[in-house]
Amino acid sequence: MNQLTDKVKAFLAQDPIPAFVNGTWKKGEFEDCSEIENPANKEVLTKVSQSSKNDVEDAIEAADKAFPQWKSISPQQRAEVLKRFADLCERDSEELAQLEALDVGKAINNARGFDVPFGIECIRYFSDLILEKDFEQKLELEGINGKQVRIPFGVVGFIFPWNFPLTLCMWGIGPALAAGNTVVIKPAEITPLSTLYLGKLAQEAGIPEGVINIVPGKGSVAGEVITTHPKVKCVSFTGSSAVGKLIGQNCGIHLKPAKLELGGKGGAVVFEDADIDHAAEGLAGAITLNTGQVCCTATRWIIQEDVVDEFVEKVKANLQKTVIQPGMMEECEMGPVVSKKQQDSIIDYIQKGIKEGAQLILGADVAPEKEGYYIPPTLLMGDQNNICFKEEIFGPVAYITTFKTEEEAIQQVNCLDYGLANSVWTTSAEKAQRVALEMVSGNSWVNAHNVFAYGLPYGGVNGSGNGGGVNSIETLFDYTRGLTIAEPIA
Ligand code: NAD
């Protein structure tokens, strides 16, 4: 088991960890706090302040007050301070990785290898981009001297889910801050720790007070204020499609732009000409990564009939090798799921799926007797008319169907309202491109699943979002509003 660093011990020893507002640490108005549980052993890790409506309003006021100065400093100065922040995140990357492993339950080596470095890289990517990109464009018009300028909104409110707290936070605030906005962040109730730790690093980096505010608390209280307050000029939400619809509704009533990055039910189409060893390894990894709690991962495996037996044998062999342990163990490949609520929900789905006719080919329909909230990798097989094919389960569970023709495979991928990410597995480059174009989603991956890079836009359509996505040049401009300035030439 990895030993906690002294900084992590001191951070968790606070009772409670306060909110970060206007550059200072603040207990909530009512001094409410919630216990944060370690899903690997059900012990309380620490307590975190809960923000009231007034607390969030104070944070929004602070962000609003900080905006004029933050937007006015030069892009060079903004990039400099943000890069200092990134450097401090890198200095404390072990602390951030430990907090992710403790709080979410994820394998520490995944947090060290992906969540933390990829999050830090995001701040650097957008800091570089603001030095390269023009926020002002001259318009070639007859008789008019005109230009279009991109201007930061002001206060941007962020609401995040619990599965990748640090990475998603960086994906959101990186472009927003670089573009010159100030931010109010509401992390998920159950996994706020790494986000709060970022407050410490923002303070040390000299990010001016009020530019970053972090208000842990309930969605129905703290989250609600973010979506309705008149001084929040743009809302960015990452979370479930159900809550996303509520947020969209609220933002609509208040005419606020809303970036919505929502749930998914990714399909992976495996053709008979695919490299089956590679597909089996890749897809086993897709449901064990973050214990399957990944919005875009492949959870519907759509396999060409002739190779289904071979594929199932190989994928089972891969999954059976998975080292399932507390996330803090060095050898851990898959940790527990995040909470009892999540464990119960996954078991419930598996039981309902079996009742509706699915065959359980690996795993269990009851939780194993372990200290924490564990679920073994689980495979179900059946037809499309099953709850486990249709709904997002958000655990280490995949549902296998079969197909005969390419048209049938595409129909299966596209028959749900979700549209986040799918993959196609084949050795035919032509077929890969053809199917990739036909699958309705924001992202089609070829011979791989979960492919991320800065400069590669990532986002969902239909039930999976409308926000334009993250990680690209467009994301930077999503956090700006357009303004045209025009003067007729006399
Ligand atoms: P959730 O929708 O239950 O909660 C997300 C956030 O919304 C939390 O911070 C919660 O407190 C807040 N919230 C809840 N009700 C609210 C309200 N009425 N007003 C304002 N805020 C409110 O999602 P979750 O269970 O935390 O996370 C899992 C979901 O997130 C999955 O559906 C997953 O697919 C999705 N997700 C999507 C992406 C993406 O990039 N598309 C990334 C990660 C997770």
mmCIF file of C-alpha atoms in Angstrom, residues 3 69 86 97 105 183 199 207 213-214 229 268 290 392:
data_model
loop_
_atom_site.group_PDB
_atom_site.id
_atom_site.type_symbol
_atom_site.label_atom_id
_atom_site.label_comp_id
_atom_site.label_asym_id
_atom_site.label_seq_id
_atom_site.Cartn_x
_atom_site.Cartn_y
_atom_site.Cartn_z
ATOM 1 C CA GLN A 3 2.053 5.673 2.127
ATOM 2 C CA GLN A 69 -8.597 42.902 -13.917
ATOM 3 C CA ALA A 86 0.550 24.042 -13.737
ATOM 4 C CA ALA A 97 -2.855 11.289 -7.543
ATOM 5 C CA GLY A 105 -11.212 4.598 -5.603
ATOM 6 C CA VAL A 183 -14.632 30.735 -12.394
ATOM 7 C CA GLY A 199 -7.352 25.926 -4.514
ATOM 8 C CA ILE A 207 -3.653 33.553 -9.179
ATOM 9 C CA ASN A 213 -13.531 29.917 -6.358
ATOM 10 C CA ILE A 214 -14.411 26.396 -5.204
ATOM 11 C CA HIS A 229 -27.506 33.667 -10.716
ATOM 12 C CA ALA A 268 -17.733 -1.021 -30.121
ATOM 13 C CA ASN A 290 -11.707 3.712 -13.687
ATOM 14 C CA GLU A 392 -25.849 3.761 -18.913
#
